[in-house]
Coordinates of N, CA, C and O and ligand atoms in Angstrom, one line a residue:
M1 N 33.0 -8.2 3.0 CA 31.7 -8.9 2.8 C 31.4 -9.0 1.3 O 31.6 -8.0 0.6
I2 N 30.9 -10.1 0.8 CA 30.5 -10.2 -0.6 C 29.0 -10.2 -0.7 O 28.4 -11.0 -0.1
F3 N 28.5 -9.4 -1.6 CA 27.0 -9.4 -1.8 C 26.7 -9.9 -3.2 O 27.4 -9.6 -4.2
A4 N 25.6 -10.6 -3.3 CA 25.1 -10.9 -4.7 C 24.5 -9.6 -5.1 O 24.2 -8.7 -4.3
R5 N 24.3 -9.4 -6.5 CA 23.9 -8.1 -7.0 C 22.6 -7.6 -6.4 O 22.5 -6.4 -6.0
N6 N 21.6 -8.4 -6.3 CA 20.3 -7.9 -5.8 C 20.4 -7.6 -4.3 O 19.8 -6.7 -3.8
E7 N 21.3 -8.3 -3.6 CA 21.5 -8.0 -2.1 C 22.2 -6.6 -2.0 O 21.8 -5.8 -1.2
L8 N 23.1 -6.4 -2.9 CA 23.8 -5.1 -2.9 C 22.9 -3.9 -3.1 O 22.9 -2.9 -2.4
L9 N 22.0 -4.1 -4.1 CA 21.0 -3.0 -4.3 C 20.2 -2.7 -3.1 O 19.8 -1.6 -2.8
E10 N 19.8 -3.8 -2.3 CA 19.1 -3.6 -1.1 C 19.8 -2.6 -0.1 O 19.2 -1.9 0.6
Y11 N 21.1 -2.7 -0.2 CA 21.9 -1.9 0.8 C 22.3 -0.5 0.3 O 22.7 0.3 1.1
I12 N 22.1 -0.2 -0.9 CA 22.4 1.1 -1.4 C 21.3 2.0 -1.0 O 20.1 1.8 -1.2
S13 N 21.7 3.1 -0.4 CA 20.7 4.1 0.1 C 20.7 5.3 -0.8 O 21.7 5.9 -1.1
Y14 N 19.5 5.7 -1.2 CA 19.4 6.9 -2.1 C 18.8 8.0 -1.2 O 18.2 9.0 -1.7
M15 N 19.0 7.9 0.1 CA 18.4 8.9 1.0 C 18.9 10.3 0.7 O 20.1 10.5 0.4
T16 N 18.0 11.3 0.6 CA 18.3 12.7 0.4 C 17.7 13.5 1.4 O 16.7 13.2 2.1
I17 N 18.3 14.7 1.7 CA 17.8 15.7 2.6 C 17.5 16.9 1.8 O 18.3 17.5 1.1
Q18 N 16.2 17.4 1.9 CA 15.8 18.6 1.2 C 15.7 19.7 2.2 O 15.3 19.5 3.4
K19 N 15.9 20.9 1.7 CA 15.8 22.1 2.5 C 14.5 22.9 2.3 O 14.0 22.9 1.2
D20 N 14.0 23.6 3.3 CA 12.8 24.5 3.2 C 11.7 23.7 2.5 O 11.1 24.2 1.5
Y21 N 11.3 22.6 3.0 CA 10.4 21.7 2.3 C 8.9 22.1 2.7 O 8.6 22.2 3.9
D22 N 8.1 22.2 1.7 CA 6.7 22.6 1.9 C 5.9 21.4 2.4 O 5.8 20.3 1.8
L23 N 5.3 21.6 3.6 CA 4.5 20.5 4.3 C 3.0 20.5 4.0 O 2.3 19.8 4.6
T24 N 2.6 21.5 3.2 CA 1.2 21.7 3.0 C 0.4 20.4 2.7 O -0.7 20.1 3.2
N25 N 1.0 19.6 1.8 CA 0.3 18.4 1.4 C 0.6 17.2 2.3 O 0.1 16.1 2.0
L26 N 1.3 17.4 3.4 CA 1.6 16.3 4.3 C 0.9 16.5 5.6 O 1.3 15.8 6.6
N27 N 0.0 17.4 5.7 CA -0.9 17.5 6.9 C -2.3 17.7 6.5 O -2.6 18.4 5.5
T28 N -3.2 16.9 7.1 CA -4.6 16.9 6.6 C -5.3 18.2 6.8 O -6.3 18.5 6.1
F29 N -4.9 19.1 7.6 CA -5.4 20.5 7.7 C -4.9 21.3 6.5 O -5.4 22.4 6.3
Q30 N -3.9 20.8 5.8 CA -3.3 21.5 4.7 C -2.8 22.9 5.1 O -2.9 23.9 4.4
I31 N -2.3 22.9 6.3 CA -1.6 24.2 6.8 C -0.4 24.4 6.0 O 0.4 23.5 5.8
K32 N -0.2 25.7 5.6 CA 1.0 26.0 4.9 C 2.2 26.2 5.9 O 2.2 27.2 6.6
A33 N 3.0 25.2 5.9 CA 4.2 25.3 6.8 C 5.4 24.6 6.1 O 5.1 23.8 5.2
K34 N 6.5 25.0 6.5 CA 7.7 24.4 5.9 C 8.6 23.8 6.9 O 8.6 24.2 8.1
A35 N 9.4 22.8 6.5 CA 10.4 22.2 7.4 C 11.8 22.7 7.0 O 12.0 22.8 5.8
K36 N 12.6 23.0 8.0 CA 14.0 23.4 7.6 C 14.6 22.3 6.8 O 15.3 22.6 5.8
F37 N 14.5 21.1 7.2 CA 15.0 19.9 6.5 C 13.9 18.9 6.4 O 13.1 18.8 7.3
F38 N 14.1 18.0 5.4 CA 13.1 17.0 5.2 C 13.7 15.8 4.5 O 14.5 15.9 3.6
S39 N 13.3 14.6 5.0 CA 13.9 13.4 4.4 C 12.8 12.3 4.4 O 12.1 12.1 5.4
E40 N 12.8 11.5 3.3 CA 11.8 10.4 3.2 C 12.6 9.1 3.4 O 13.7 8.9 2.8
I41 N 12.1 8.2 4.2 CA 12.7 6.9 4.4 C 12.0 5.8 3.7 O 10.8 5.5 4.0
E42 N 12.6 5.3 2.6 CA 12.0 4.3 1.8 C 12.5 2.9 2.1 O 11.9 1.9 1.8
K43 N 13.7 2.9 2.7 CA 14.3 1.6 3.1 C 14.9 1.8 4.5 O 15.3 2.9 4.8
E44 N 15.0 0.7 5.2 CA 15.6 0.9 6.6 C 17.0 1.5 6.5 O 17.4 2.3 7.4
Q45 N 17.7 1.1 5.5 CA 19.1 1.6 5.3 C 19.1 3.2 5.2 O 20.1 3.8 5.7
D46 N 18.1 3.7 4.6 CA 18.0 5.2 4.5 C 18.0 5.8 5.9 O 18.7 6.8 6.1
F47 N 17.3 5.2 6.8 CA 17.3 5.8 8.1 C 18.6 5.7 8.8 O 19.1 6.6 9.4
L48 N 19.3 4.5 8.6 CA 20.6 4.4 9.2 C 21.6 5.3 8.7 O 22.5 5.8 9.4
E49 N 21.4 5.7 7.4 CA 22.3 6.7 6.8 C 21.9 8.1 7.3 O 22.8 8.9 7.6
L50 N 20.6 8.4 7.4 CA 20.2 9.7 7.8 C 20.7 10.1 9.2 O 21.1 11.2 9.4
I51 N 20.6 9.1 10.1 CA 21.0 9.5 11.5 C 22.5 9.8 11.7 O 22.8 10.3 12.7
K52 N 23.3 9.5 10.7 CA 24.7 9.9 10.7 C 24.9 11.4 10.3 O 26.0 11.9 10.5
T53 N 23.9 12.0 9.7 CA 24.1 13.3 9.1 C 24.0 14.4 10.2 O 23.3 14.2 11.2
L54 N 24.7 15.5 9.9 CA 24.6 16.7 10.8 C 23.2 17.3 10.8 O 22.8 17.7 11.9
E55 N 22.6 17.3 9.7 CA 21.2 17.8 9.6 C 20.3 17.1 10.6 O 19.4 17.7 11.2
F56 N 20.5 15.8 10.7 CA 19.7 15.0 11.6 C 20.2 15.2 13.1 O 19.4 15.5 14.0
R57 N 21.5 15.1 13.3 CA 22.0 15.1 14.6 C 21.8 16.4 15.3 O 21.6 16.5 16.5
N58 N 21.9 17.5 14.5 CA 22.0 18.9 15.2 C 20.6 19.6 15.2 O 20.5 20.8 15.4
N59 N 19.6 18.9 14.8 CA 18.2 19.5 14.8 C 17.2 18.7 15.5 O 17.3 17.5 15.7
Q60 N 16.1 19.5 15.9 CA 15.0 18.7 16.5 C 14.3 18.0 15.4 O 14.4 18.3 14.2
K61 N 13.7 16.9 15.8 CA 13.2 15.9 14.8 C 11.7 15.8 15.0 O 11.1 15.7 16.1
L62 N 11.0 15.6 13.8 CA 9.6 15.3 13.8 C 9.3 14.1 12.9 O 9.6 14.2 11.7
F63 N 8.9 13.0 13.4 CA 8.6 11.8 12.6 C 7.1 12.0 12.1 O 6.2 12.1 13.0
L64 N 6.9 12.0 10.8 CA 5.6 12.3 10.3 C 5.0 11.0 9.7 O 5.7 10.3 9.0
G65 N 3.7 10.8 9.9 CA 3.0 9.8 9.2 C 2.1 10.4 8.2 O 2.6 11.1 7.3
G66 N 0.8 10.2 8.3 CA -0.2 10.8 7.4 C -0.5 12.3 7.8 O -1.3 12.9 7.0
G67 N 0.0 12.8 8.8 CA -0.2 14.2 9.2 C -1.7 14.4 9.6 O -2.2 15.6 9.5
S68 N -2.4 13.4 10.1 CA -3.8 13.6 10.4 C -4.0 13.9 11.9 O -5.2 14.1 12.3
N69 N -3.0 13.9 12.7 CA -3.1 14.3 14.1 C -2.1 15.4 14.4 O -1.6 15.4 15.6
I70 N -1.8 16.2 13.5 CA -0.7 17.2 13.6 C -1.3 18.5 13.2 O -1.8 18.6 12.1
L71 N -1.1 19.6 14.0 CA -1.5 20.9 13.6 C -0.3 21.8 13.6 O 0.3 22.1 14.7
F72 N 0.2 22.2 12.5 CA 1.4 23.1 12.4 C 0.9 24.5 12.7 O -0.1 25.0 12.1
T73 N 1.5 25.2 13.6 CA 1.2 26.6 13.9 C 2.2 27.5 13.3 O 2.1 28.7 13.3
K74 N 3.4 27.0 12.9 CA 4.4 27.8 12.3 C 5.3 26.8 11.5 O 5.2 25.6 11.6
D75 N 6.3 27.3 10.9 CA 7.3 26.5 10.2 C 8.0 25.6 11.2 O 8.2 26.0 12.4
F76 N 8.4 24.4 10.8 CA 9.1 23.5 11.7 C 10.6 23.8 11.6 O 11.2 23.5 10.5
D77 N 11.2 24.2 12.7 CA 12.7 24.6 12.7 C 13.5 23.3 13.0 O 14.1 23.3 14.1
G78 N 13.5 22.3 12.2 CA 14.2 21.1 12.4 C 14.0 20.2 11.2 O 13.7 20.6 10.1
I79 N 14.2 18.9 11.5 CA 14.1 17.9 10.4 C 12.8 17.1 10.5 O 12.6 16.5 11.6
V80 N 12.1 17.1 9.4 CA 10.9 16.2 9.4 C 11.3 14.9 8.6 O 11.9 15.0 7.5
I81 N 10.9 13.8 9.2 CA 11.3 12.5 8.6 C 9.9 11.8 8.3 O 9.1 11.6 9.2
L82 N 9.8 11.5 7.0 CA 8.6 10.8 6.6 C 8.8 9.3 6.4 O 9.7 9.0 5.5
N83 N 8.1 8.5 7.1 CA 8.3 7.1 7.0 C 7.5 6.5 5.9 O 6.3 6.6 5.9
K84 N 8.2 6.0 4.9 CA 7.5 5.4 3.7 C 7.8 3.9 3.6 O 7.8 3.3 2.5
L85 N 8.2 3.3 4.7 CA 8.5 1.9 4.7 C 7.3 1.1 4.4 O 6.3 1.2 5.2
K86 N 7.3 0.2 3.4 CA 6.1 -0.5 3.0 C 6.3 -2.0 3.3 O 7.4 -2.6 3.2
G87 N 5.2 -2.7 3.4 CA 5.2 -4.2 3.5 C 4.2 -4.6 4.6 O 4.1 -4.1 5.7
I88 N 3.4 -5.7 4.2 CA 2.5 -6.3 5.2 C 2.7 -7.8 4.9 O 2.6 -8.3 3.8
E89 N 3.0 -8.5 6.0 CA 3.2 -10.0 5.8 C 2.7 -10.8 7.0 O 2.6 -10.3 8.1
I90 N 2.2 -12.0 6.7 CA 1.7 -12.9 7.7 C 2.9 -13.6 8.3 O 3.7 -14.3 7.5
L91 N 3.2 -13.5 9.6 CA 4.3 -14.2 10.2 C 4.0 -15.6 10.6 O 4.8 -16.5 10.3
K92 N 2.9 -15.8 11.3 CA 2.5 -17.2 11.7 C 1.0 -17.2 12.0 O 0.4 -16.1 12.1
E93 N 0.5 -18.4 12.1 CA -0.9 -18.6 12.3 C -1.1 -19.8 13.1 O -0.4 -20.8 12.9
D94 N -2.0 -19.8 14.1 CA -2.4 -21.1 14.7 C -4.0 -21.2 14.6 O -4.6 -20.4 13.9
D95 N -4.6 -22.1 15.4 CA -6.0 -22.3 15.3 C -6.8 -21.0 15.7 O -7.9 -20.8 15.2
E96 N -6.2 -20.2 16.5 CA -7.0 -19.0 17.0 C -6.5 -17.7 16.6 O -7.3 -16.7 16.6
N97 N -5.2 -17.6 16.3 CA -4.6 -16.3 16.1 C -3.8 -16.2 14.8 O -3.3 -17.3 14.4
V98 N -3.7 -15.0 14.3 CA -2.7 -14.8 13.2 C -1.9 -13.6 13.6 O -2.4 -12.7 14.2
W99 N -0.6 -13.7 13.3 CA 0.4 -12.6 13.6 C 0.8 -12.0 12.3 O 1.3 -12.6 11.4
I100 N 0.4 -10.7 12.2 CA 0.7 -10.0 11.0 C 1.7 -8.8 11.3 O 1.5 -8.1 12.3
K101 N 2.7 -8.7 10.4 CA 3.7 -7.7 10.6 C 3.4 -6.6 9.5 O 3.3 -6.9 8.3
A102 N 3.3 -5.3 9.9 CA 3.1 -4.3 8.9 C 4.1 -3.2 9.2 O 4.4 -2.8 10.3
M103 N 4.7 -2.7 8.1 CA 5.7 -1.6 8.2 C 5.0 -0.3 8.5 O 3.9 0.0 8.1
G104 N 5.8 0.6 9.1 CA 5.2 1.9 9.6 C 4.7 2.8 8.5 O 3.8 3.7 8.8
G105 N 5.2 2.7 7.3 CA 4.8 3.6 6.2 C 3.5 3.2 5.5 O 3.0 3.9 4.6
E106 N 3.0 2.0 5.9 CA 1.7 1.5 5.3 C 0.6 2.4 5.9 O 0.6 2.8 7.0
M107 N -0.5 2.6 5.0 CA -1.6 3.3 5.5 C -2.4 2.3 6.4 O -2.6 1.1 6.1
W108 N -2.9 2.8 7.6 CA -3.5 2.0 8.5 C -4.7 1.2 7.9 O -4.9 0.0 8.1
N109 N -5.5 1.9 7.1 CA -6.7 1.3 6.5 C -6.3 0.2 5.6 O -7.1 -0.8 5.4
D110 N -5.2 0.3 4.9 CA -4.7 -0.8 4.0 C -4.5 -2.1 4.8 O -4.7 -3.2 4.3
L111 N -4.0 -1.9 6.1 CA -3.8 -3.1 6.9 C -5.1 -3.7 7.3 O -5.3 -4.9 7.4
V112 N -6.1 -2.8 7.6 CA -7.4 -3.3 8.0 C -8.0 -4.1 6.8 O -8.5 -5.2 6.9
L113 N -7.9 -3.5 5.6 CA -8.5 -4.2 4.4 C -7.8 -5.5 4.1 O -8.4 -6.5 3.8
F114 N -6.5 -5.5 4.3 CA -5.7 -6.8 4.1 C -6.3 -7.9 5.1 O -6.5 -9.0 4.7
S115 N -6.5 -7.5 6.3 CA -7.0 -8.5 7.3 C -8.4 -8.9 7.0 O -8.7 -10.1 7.0
V116 N -9.3 -8.0 6.7 CA -10.7 -8.3 6.5 C -10.8 -9.2 5.3 O -11.6 -10.1 5.3
Q117 N -10.1 -8.8 4.2 CA -10.2 -9.6 3.0 C -9.7 -11.0 3.2 O -10.2 -11.9 2.5
K118 N -8.9 -11.3 4.2 CA -8.4 -12.6 4.4 C -9.3 -13.3 5.5 O -9.1 -14.5 5.8
G119 N -10.3 -12.6 6.0 CA -11.2 -13.2 6.9 C -10.8 -13.2 8.3 O -11.4 -13.8 9.2
Y120 N -9.8 -12.4 8.6 CA -9.3 -12.2 10.0 C -10.1 -11.1 10.7 O -10.3 -10.1 10.1
W121 N -10.5 -11.4 11.9 CA -11.2 -10.3 12.7 C -10.3 -9.8 13.8 O -9.4 -10.5 14.3
G122 N -10.6 -8.6 14.3 CA -9.9 -8.1 15.4 C -9.6 -6.6 15.3 O -9.6 -5.8 16.3
I123 N -9.4 -6.1 14.0 CA -9.1 -4.7 13.9 C -10.2 -4.0 13.0 O -10.0 -2.8 12.6
E124 N -11.2 -4.7 12.6 CA -12.2 -4.2 11.7 C -12.9 -2.9 12.2 O -13.3 -2.1 11.4
N125 N -13.0 -2.8 13.6 CA -13.7 -1.6 14.1 C -12.8 -0.4 13.9 O -13.3 0.7 14.0
L126 N -11.6 -0.6 13.6 CA -10.7 0.5 13.4 C -10.5 0.9 11.9 O -9.6 1.6 11.5
S127 N -11.4 0.4 11.1 CA -11.4 0.7 9.7 C -11.6 2.2 9.5 O -12.4 2.9 10.3
L128 N -10.9 2.8 8.5 CA -11.0 4.2 8.1 C -10.5 5.2 9.1 O -10.6 6.4 8.9
V129 N -9.8 4.7 10.2 CA -9.0 5.6 11.0 C -7.9 6.2 10.1 O -7.1 5.4 9.6
P130 N -7.9 7.5 9.9 CA -6.8 8.0 9.0 C -5.4 7.8 9.5 O -5.2 7.8 10.8
G131 N -4.5 7.8 8.6 CA -3.1 7.8 9.1 C -2.4 6.5 8.8 O -2.9 5.6 8.1
T132 N -1.2 6.3 9.4 CA -0.3 5.3 9.1 C -0.2 4.2 10.2 O -0.6 4.5 11.3
V133 N 0.3 3.1 9.8 CA 0.6 2.0 10.8 C 1.6 2.5 11.8 O 1.5 2.3 13.0
G134 N 2.6 3.3 11.4 CA 3.6 3.7 12.3 C 3.1 4.6 13.4 O 3.6 4.6 14.5
A135 N 2.1 5.4 13.1 CA 1.5 6.3 14.1 C 0.6 5.5 15.1 O 0.3 6.0 16.2
S136 N 0.1 4.4 14.6 CA -1.0 3.8 15.4 C -0.7 3.4 16.8 O -1.5 3.6 17.7
P137 N 0.5 2.9 17.1 CA 0.8 2.6 18.5 C 1.2 3.9 19.3 O 1.0 3.9 20.5
V138 N 1.7 4.9 18.6 CA 2.0 6.1 19.2 C 0.7 6.8 19.8 O 0.7 7.3 20.9
Q139 N -0.3 6.7 18.9 CA -1.6 7.2 19.3 C -2.5 6.3 20.1 O -3.5 6.7 20.7
N140 N -2.1 5.0 20.0 CA -3.0 3.9 20.5 C -4.4 4.2 19.9 O -5.4 4.4 20.7
I141 N -4.5 4.1 18.6 CA -5.8 4.4 18.0 C -6.9 3.5 18.5 O -6.7 2.4 18.9
G142 N -8.1 4.1 18.5 CA -9.3 3.4 19.1 C -10.6 3.9 18.4 O -10.7 5.0 17.9
A143 N -11.5 3.0 18.4 CA -12.9 3.3 17.9 C -13.8 2.2 18.2 O -13.4 1.0 18.1
Y144 N -15.0 2.5 18.4 CA -16.1 1.5 18.6 C -15.7 0.4 19.5 O -15.9 -0.8 19.3
G145 N -15.1 0.7 20.7 CA -14.9 -0.2 21.7 C -13.6 -1.0 21.6 O -13.4 -1.9 22.4
I146 N -12.8 -0.7 20.6 CA -11.5 -1.4 20.5 C -10.4 -0.4 20.4 O -10.5 0.7 19.8
E147 N -9.2 -0.8 21.0 CA -8.0 0.1 20.9 C -6.9 -0.8 20.4 O -7.0 -2.0 20.6
L148 N -5.9 -0.2 19.8 CA -4.9 -1.0 19.2 C -4.2 -1.9 20.2 O -3.8 -3.0 19.9
K149 N -4.1 -1.4 21.4 CA -3.4 -2.2 22.5 C -4.1 -3.5 22.7 O -3.4 -4.5 23.2
D150 N -5.3 -3.7 22.3 CA -6.0 -4.9 22.5 C -5.5 -6.0 21.6 O -5.7 -7.2 21.9
V151 N -4.9 -5.6 20.5 CA -4.5 -6.6 19.5 C -3.0 -6.6 19.2 O -2.4 -7.4 18.4
L152 N -2.3 -5.6 19.7 CA -0.9 -5.4 19.4 C 0.0 -6.3 20.1 O -0.1 -6.5 21.4
E153 N 0.9 -7.0 19.4 CA 1.8 -7.9 20.1 C 3.1 -7.2 20.4 O 3.5 -7.2 21.6
N154 N 3.8 -6.5 19.5 CA 4.9 -5.7 19.8 C 5.2 -4.7 18.7 O 4.6 -4.7 17.6
V155 N 6.1 -3.7 19.0 CA 6.5 -2.7 18.1 C 8.0 -2.8 17.9 O 8.7 -2.8 18.9
E156 N 8.4 -2.8 16.7 CA 9.9 -2.8 16.4 C 10.2 -1.3 16.1 O 9.5 -0.7 15.2
A157 N 11.2 -0.8 16.7 CA 11.6 0.6 16.4 C 13.1 0.8 16.4 O 13.8 -0.1 17.0
Y158 N 13.5 1.8 15.8 CA 15.0 2.2 15.9 C 15.2 3.2 17.0 O 14.4 4.2 17.0
E159 N 16.2 3.0 17.8 CA 16.6 4.0 18.7 C 17.3 5.1 17.9 O 18.3 4.9 17.3
V160 N 16.8 6.4 18.1 CA 17.2 7.5 17.2 C 18.7 7.8 17.5 O 19.5 8.0 16.6
S161 N 19.2 7.7 18.8 CA 20.5 8.1 19.1 C 21.6 7.1 18.6 O 22.7 7.5 18.4
T162 N 21.2 5.8 18.5 CA 22.2 4.8 18.2 C 21.9 4.0 16.9 O 22.8 3.4 16.4
G163 N 20.7 4.1 16.4 CA 20.4 3.3 15.3 C 20.1 1.8 15.6 O 20.0 1.0 14.7
S164 N 20.1 1.5 16.8 CA 19.9 0.0 17.2 C 18.4 -0.2 17.2 O 17.6 0.6 17.6
K165 N 18.1 -1.5 16.9 CA 16.7 -1.9 16.8 C 16.2 -2.3 18.2 O 16.9 -3.0 18.9
K166 N 15.0 -1.8 18.6 CA 14.4 -2.2 19.9 C 13.1 -2.8 19.6 O 12.4 -2.4 18.7
V167 N 12.7 -3.7 20.5 CA 11.4 -4.3 20.4 C 10.6 -4.0 21.7 O 11.1 -4.3 22.8
F168 N 9.5 -3.4 21.5 CA 8.7 -3.0 22.7 C 7.5 -4.0 22.7 O 6.6 -4.0 21.8
S169 N 7.4 -4.8 23.8 CA 6.2 -5.7 23.9 C 5.1 -5.1 24.6 O 5.3 -4.2 25.4
R170 N 3.9 -5.6 24.3 CA 2.7 -4.9 24.8 C 2.7 -5.1 26.4 O 2.4 -4.1 27.1
G171 N 3.0 -6.2 26.9 CA 2.9 -6.3 28.3 C 4.1 -6.9 29.0 O 4.2 -7.3 30.0
Ligands
FAD201 C1 -11.2 12.8 10.4 C2 -10.4 12.1 11.4 C3 -10.9 11.0 12.1 C4 -10.1 10.4 13.1 N1 -10.7 9.3 13.7 C5 -10.0 8.7 14.7 C6 -10.5 7.5 15.4 O1 -11.6 7.1 15.1 N2 -9.7 7.0 16.3 C7 -8.4 7.4 16.6 O2 -7.8 6.8 17.4 N3 -7.9 8.5 15.9 C8 -8.6 9.1 15.0 N4 -8.1 10.2 14.3 C9 -6.8 10.6 14.7 C10 -5.7 10.0 13.7 O3 -6.3 9.3 12.7 C11 -4.7 9.1 14.5 O4 -4.1 9.9 15.5 C12 -3.7 8.5 13.6 O5 -3.0 7.5 14.3 C13 -2.7 9.5 13.1 O6 -1.9 8.9 12.1 P1 -0.9 9.7 11.2 O7 -0.1 8.7 10.4 O8 -1.7 10.7 10.4 O9 0.0 10.4 12.3 P2 0.6 11.9 12.3 O10 -0.5 12.9 12.5 O11 1.5 12.0 11.1 O12 1.5 11.8 13.6 C14 0.8 11.6 14.9 C15 1.9 11.4 16.0 O13 2.6 10.2 15.7 C16 4.0 10.4 15.6 N5 4.4 9.4 14.5 C17 3.8 9.2 13.3 N6 4.5 8.3 12.6 C18 5.5 7.8 13.4 C19 6.5 6.9 13.3 N7 6.6 6.1 12.2 N8 7.4 6.7 14.3 C20 7.3 7.4 15.4 N9 6.3 8.4 15.6 C21 5.4 8.6 14.6 C22 4.1 11.8 15.1 O14 5.4 12.3 15.4 C23 3.0 12.5 15.9 O15 3.5 12.7 17.3 C24 -8.8 10.8 13.4 C25 -8.3 11.9 12.6 C26 -9.1 12.5 11.7 C27 -8.5 13.7 10.9

């Protein structure tokens, strides 16, 4: 396969795995806990590289967002994966609806601000809910009479065991 230079850069993964990683600043209770292994995902390719490693395959896994719904009671004897995938884009729009795609590493409130500033309504009641876009469907975040499920179209996710992409539709 031949890549143009900027395409090639997209595919290079700088994924690293760190040992005995301090999680104090990655959970909102600021509990002092460590992870046996830790890796940050900045590009989708990083994740595809990570899942091939023995550190990933041979350990229990914890996918971490903003750490606002996690209480560590001891060190985590496995690998913590921090999703830092960024991006918010408008996919399409008609007279009544707009479809917005947001990556899991975005902060949830940044997505709310993006929508409100463009004059779109639907998730404004969920403003200031702490945490990430990636955690929002896991938790089905809700506030003031609205839940994420009311506005969610689908979730794209990677299957951990195979690295294949899956799309989960709301209904
Ligand atoms: C002060 C405060 C106010 C809050 N108010 C509300 C509220 O009004 N409404 C409400 O619904 N919640 C509220 N919460 C709870 C919290 O904001 C939500 O649960 C939020 O979705 C957690 O996001 P997070 O990124 O911090 O997730 P984390 O705490 O990091 O993770 C939560 C769960 O999601 C999983 N997860 C995270 N990211 C991913 C990912 N990318 N892929 C797969 N799994 C993932 C984790 O493994 C874990 O099981 C509040 C919390 C606090 C501390």
